[in-house]
Amino acid sequence: MTNLNKLYKFYDVQDPQERKALKDLLTNHLPKEYTAIVIGKLRANHIEVDSQSVRNTKCGISKNLIIFNSIIETATEYKELSQKLKDNLK
């Protein structure tokens, strides 16, 4: 379970629109297999992490800006893919 209040404090998210966008990305657009995707992205940049570190960062247990940015990038990519699919189906 993601502790959004803790994430807002960790990463200094003050603006209500930014909070809404962050909540939307983490709850609606992050795929189930996000840990493997994030690990793959970071490994491509020569950064070694494990799935527990990724999950702890997403849940607000630990703070790691590099991992958190990769999680947000993944969610953003999947949001864009979802939007393209919806547009194509119309």
PDB file of C-alpha atoms in Angstrom:
ATOM      1  CA  MET A   1       0.000   0.000   0.000  1.00  0.00           C
ATOM      2  CA  THR A   2       1.371   3.385  -0.964  1.00  0.00           C
ATOM      3  CA  ASN A   3       1.572   5.954   1.812  1.00  0.00           C
ATOM      4  CA  LEU A   4       0.935   9.088  -0.227  1.00  0.00           C
ATOM      5  CA  ASN A   5       1.254  11.480   2.725  1.00  0.00           C
ATOM      6  CA  LYS A   6       4.727  10.158   3.445  1.00  0.00           C
ATOM      7  CA  LEU A   7       5.691  10.459  -0.228  1.00  0.00           C
ATOM      8  CA  TYR A   8       4.412  14.056  -0.328  1.00  0.00           C
ATOM      9  CA  LYS A   9       6.703  14.896   2.610  1.00  0.00           C
ATOM     10  CA  PHE A  10       9.715  12.913   1.338  1.00  0.00           C
ATOM     11  CA  TYR A  11       9.693  14.516  -2.092  1.00  0.00           C
ATOM     12  CA  ASP A  12       8.261  17.919  -1.091  1.00  0.00           C
ATOM     13  CA  VAL A  13       5.090  17.751  -3.168  1.00  0.00           C
ATOM     14  CA  GLN A  14       3.118  20.792  -1.984  1.00  0.00           C
ATOM     15  CA  ASP A  15       0.965  21.830  -4.936  1.00  0.00           C
ATOM     16  CA  PRO A  16      -2.502  20.182  -4.908  1.00  0.00           C
ATOM     17  CA  GLN A  17      -2.338  19.578  -8.676  1.00  0.00           C
ATOM     18  CA  GLU A  18       1.031  17.838  -8.320  1.00  0.00           C
ATOM     19  CA  ARG A  19      -0.377  15.702  -5.502  1.00  0.00           C
ATOM     20  CA  LYS A  20      -3.354  14.748  -7.640  1.00  0.00           C
ATOM     21  CA  ALA A  21      -1.090  13.863 -10.587  1.00  0.00           C
ATOM     22  CA  LEU A  22       1.218  11.782  -8.374  1.00  0.00           C
ATOM     23  CA  LYS A  23      -1.723   9.925  -6.838  1.00  0.00           C
ATOM     24  CA  ASP A  24      -3.168   9.239 -10.296  1.00  0.00           C
ATOM     25  CA  LEU A  25       0.124   7.898 -11.626  1.00  0.00           C
ATOM     26  CA  LEU A  26       0.830   5.634  -8.670  1.00  0.00           C
ATOM     27  CA  THR A  27      -2.680   4.264  -8.209  1.00  0.00           C
ATOM     28  CA  ASN A  28      -4.047   4.071 -11.756  1.00  0.00           C
ATOM     29  CA  HIS A  29      -1.185   3.787 -14.226  1.00  0.00           C
ATOM     30  CA  LEU A  30       1.588   1.802 -12.601  1.00  0.00           C
ATOM     31  CA  PRO A  31       1.569  -1.740 -14.035  1.00  0.00           C
ATOM     32  CA  LYS A  32       1.588  -4.805 -11.803  1.00  0.00           C
ATOM     33  CA  GLU A  33       5.058  -5.780 -12.985  1.00  0.00           C
ATOM     34  CA  TYR A  34       6.515  -2.329 -12.274  1.00  0.00           C
ATOM     35  CA  THR A  35       9.340  -3.656 -10.089  1.00  0.00           C
ATOM     36  CA  ALA A  36      10.895  -5.630 -12.950  1.00  0.00           C
ATOM     37  CA  ILE A  37      10.499  -2.700 -15.338  1.00  0.00           C
ATOM     38  CA  VAL A  38      12.111  -0.251 -12.902  1.00  0.00           C
ATOM     39  CA  ILE A  39      14.959  -2.662 -12.152  1.00  0.00           C
ATOM     40  CA  GLY A  40      15.563  -3.060 -15.895  1.00  0.00           C
ATOM     41  CA  LYS A  41      15.648   0.705 -16.452  1.00  0.00           C
ATOM     42  CA  LEU A  42      18.063   1.245 -13.598  1.00  0.00           C
ATOM     43  CA  ARG A  43      20.237  -1.690 -14.632  1.00  0.00           C
ATOM     44  CA  ALA A  44      20.567  -0.096 -18.090  1.00  0.00           C
ATOM     45  CA  ASN A  45      22.060   2.917 -16.277  1.00  0.00           C
ATOM     46  CA  HIS A  46      24.421   0.657 -14.290  1.00  0.00           C
ATOM     47  CA  ILE A  47      22.460   1.039 -11.051  1.00  0.00           C
ATOM     48  CA  GLU A  48      21.811  -2.211  -9.181  1.00  0.00           C
ATOM     49  CA  VAL A  49      18.682  -2.401  -7.033  1.00  0.00           C
ATOM     50  CA  ASP A  50      16.420  -5.206  -5.898  1.00  0.00           C
ATOM     51  CA  SER A  51      12.656  -5.488  -6.007  1.00  0.00           C
ATOM     52  CA  GLN A  52      12.326  -4.867  -2.272  1.00  0.00           C
ATOM     53  CA  SER A  53      14.083  -1.502  -2.599  1.00  0.00           C
ATOM     54  CA  VAL A  54      11.742  -0.515  -5.423  1.00  0.00           C
ATOM     55  CA  ARG A  55       8.644  -1.533  -3.436  1.00  0.00           C
ATOM     56  CA  ASN A  56       9.898   0.207  -0.273  1.00  0.00           C
ATOM     57  CA  THR A  57      10.506   3.407  -2.220  1.00  0.00           C
ATOM     58  CA  LYS A  58       7.039   3.318  -3.787  1.00  0.00           C
ATOM     59  CA  CYS A  59       5.378   2.629  -0.429  1.00  0.00           C
ATOM     60  CA  GLY A  60       7.205   5.449   1.350  1.00  0.00           C
ATOM     61  CA  ILE A  61       9.217   3.200   3.646  1.00  0.00           C
ATOM     62  CA  SER A  62      12.515   4.458   2.267  1.00  0.00           C
ATOM     63  CA  LYS A  63      13.528   7.497   0.251  1.00  0.00           C
ATOM     64  CA  ASN A  64      15.528   7.141  -2.941  1.00  0.00           C
ATOM     65  CA  LEU A  65      15.100   9.820  -5.569  1.00  0.00           C
ATOM     66  CA  ILE A  66      16.631   7.785  -8.401  1.00  0.00           C
ATOM     67  CA  ILE A  67      14.302   4.837  -7.845  1.00  0.00           C
ATOM     68  CA  PHE A  68      11.300   7.119  -7.311  1.00  0.00           C
ATOM     69  CA  ASN A  69      11.970   8.975 -10.580  1.00  0.00           C
ATOM     70  CA  SER A  70      12.179   5.660 -12.419  1.00  0.00           C
ATOM     71  CA  ILE A  71       8.842   4.568 -10.900  1.00  0.00           C
ATOM     72  CA  ILE A  72       7.210   7.821 -12.010  1.00  0.00           C
ATOM     73  CA  GLU A  73       8.718   7.496 -15.513  1.00  0.00           C
ATOM     74  CA  THR A  74       7.289   3.986 -15.789  1.00  0.00           C
ATOM     75  CA  ALA A  75       3.841   5.121 -14.670  1.00  0.00           C
ATOM     76  CA  THR A  76       3.949   8.054 -17.106  1.00  0.00           C
ATOM     77  CA  GLU A  77       4.885   5.771 -20.005  1.00  0.00           C
ATOM     78  CA  TYR A  78       2.019   3.418 -19.202  1.00  0.00           C
ATOM     79  CA  LYS A  79      -0.384   6.334 -18.885  1.00  0.00           C
ATOM     80  CA  GLU A  80       0.613   7.519 -22.364  1.00  0.00           C
ATOM     81  CA  LEU A  81       0.214   3.998 -23.774  1.00  0.00           C
ATOM     82  CA  SER A  82      -3.200   3.709 -22.169  1.00  0.00           C
ATOM     83  CA  GLN A  83      -4.260   7.042 -23.642  1.00  0.00           C
ATOM     84  CA  LYS A  84      -3.046   6.039 -27.130  1.00  0.00           C
ATOM     85  CA  LEU A  85      -4.981   2.787 -26.887  1.00  0.00           C
ATOM     86  CA  LYS A  86      -8.152   4.616 -25.847  1.00  0.00           C
ATOM     87  CA  ASP A  87      -7.719   7.061 -28.724  1.00  0.00           C
ATOM     88  CA  ASN A  88      -7.221   4.225 -31.218  1.00  0.00           C
ATOM     89  CA  LEU A  89     -10.350   2.468 -30.007  1.00  0.00           C
ATOM     90  CA  LYS A  90     -12.524   5.519 -30.628  1.00  0.00           C
TER      91      LYS A  90
END
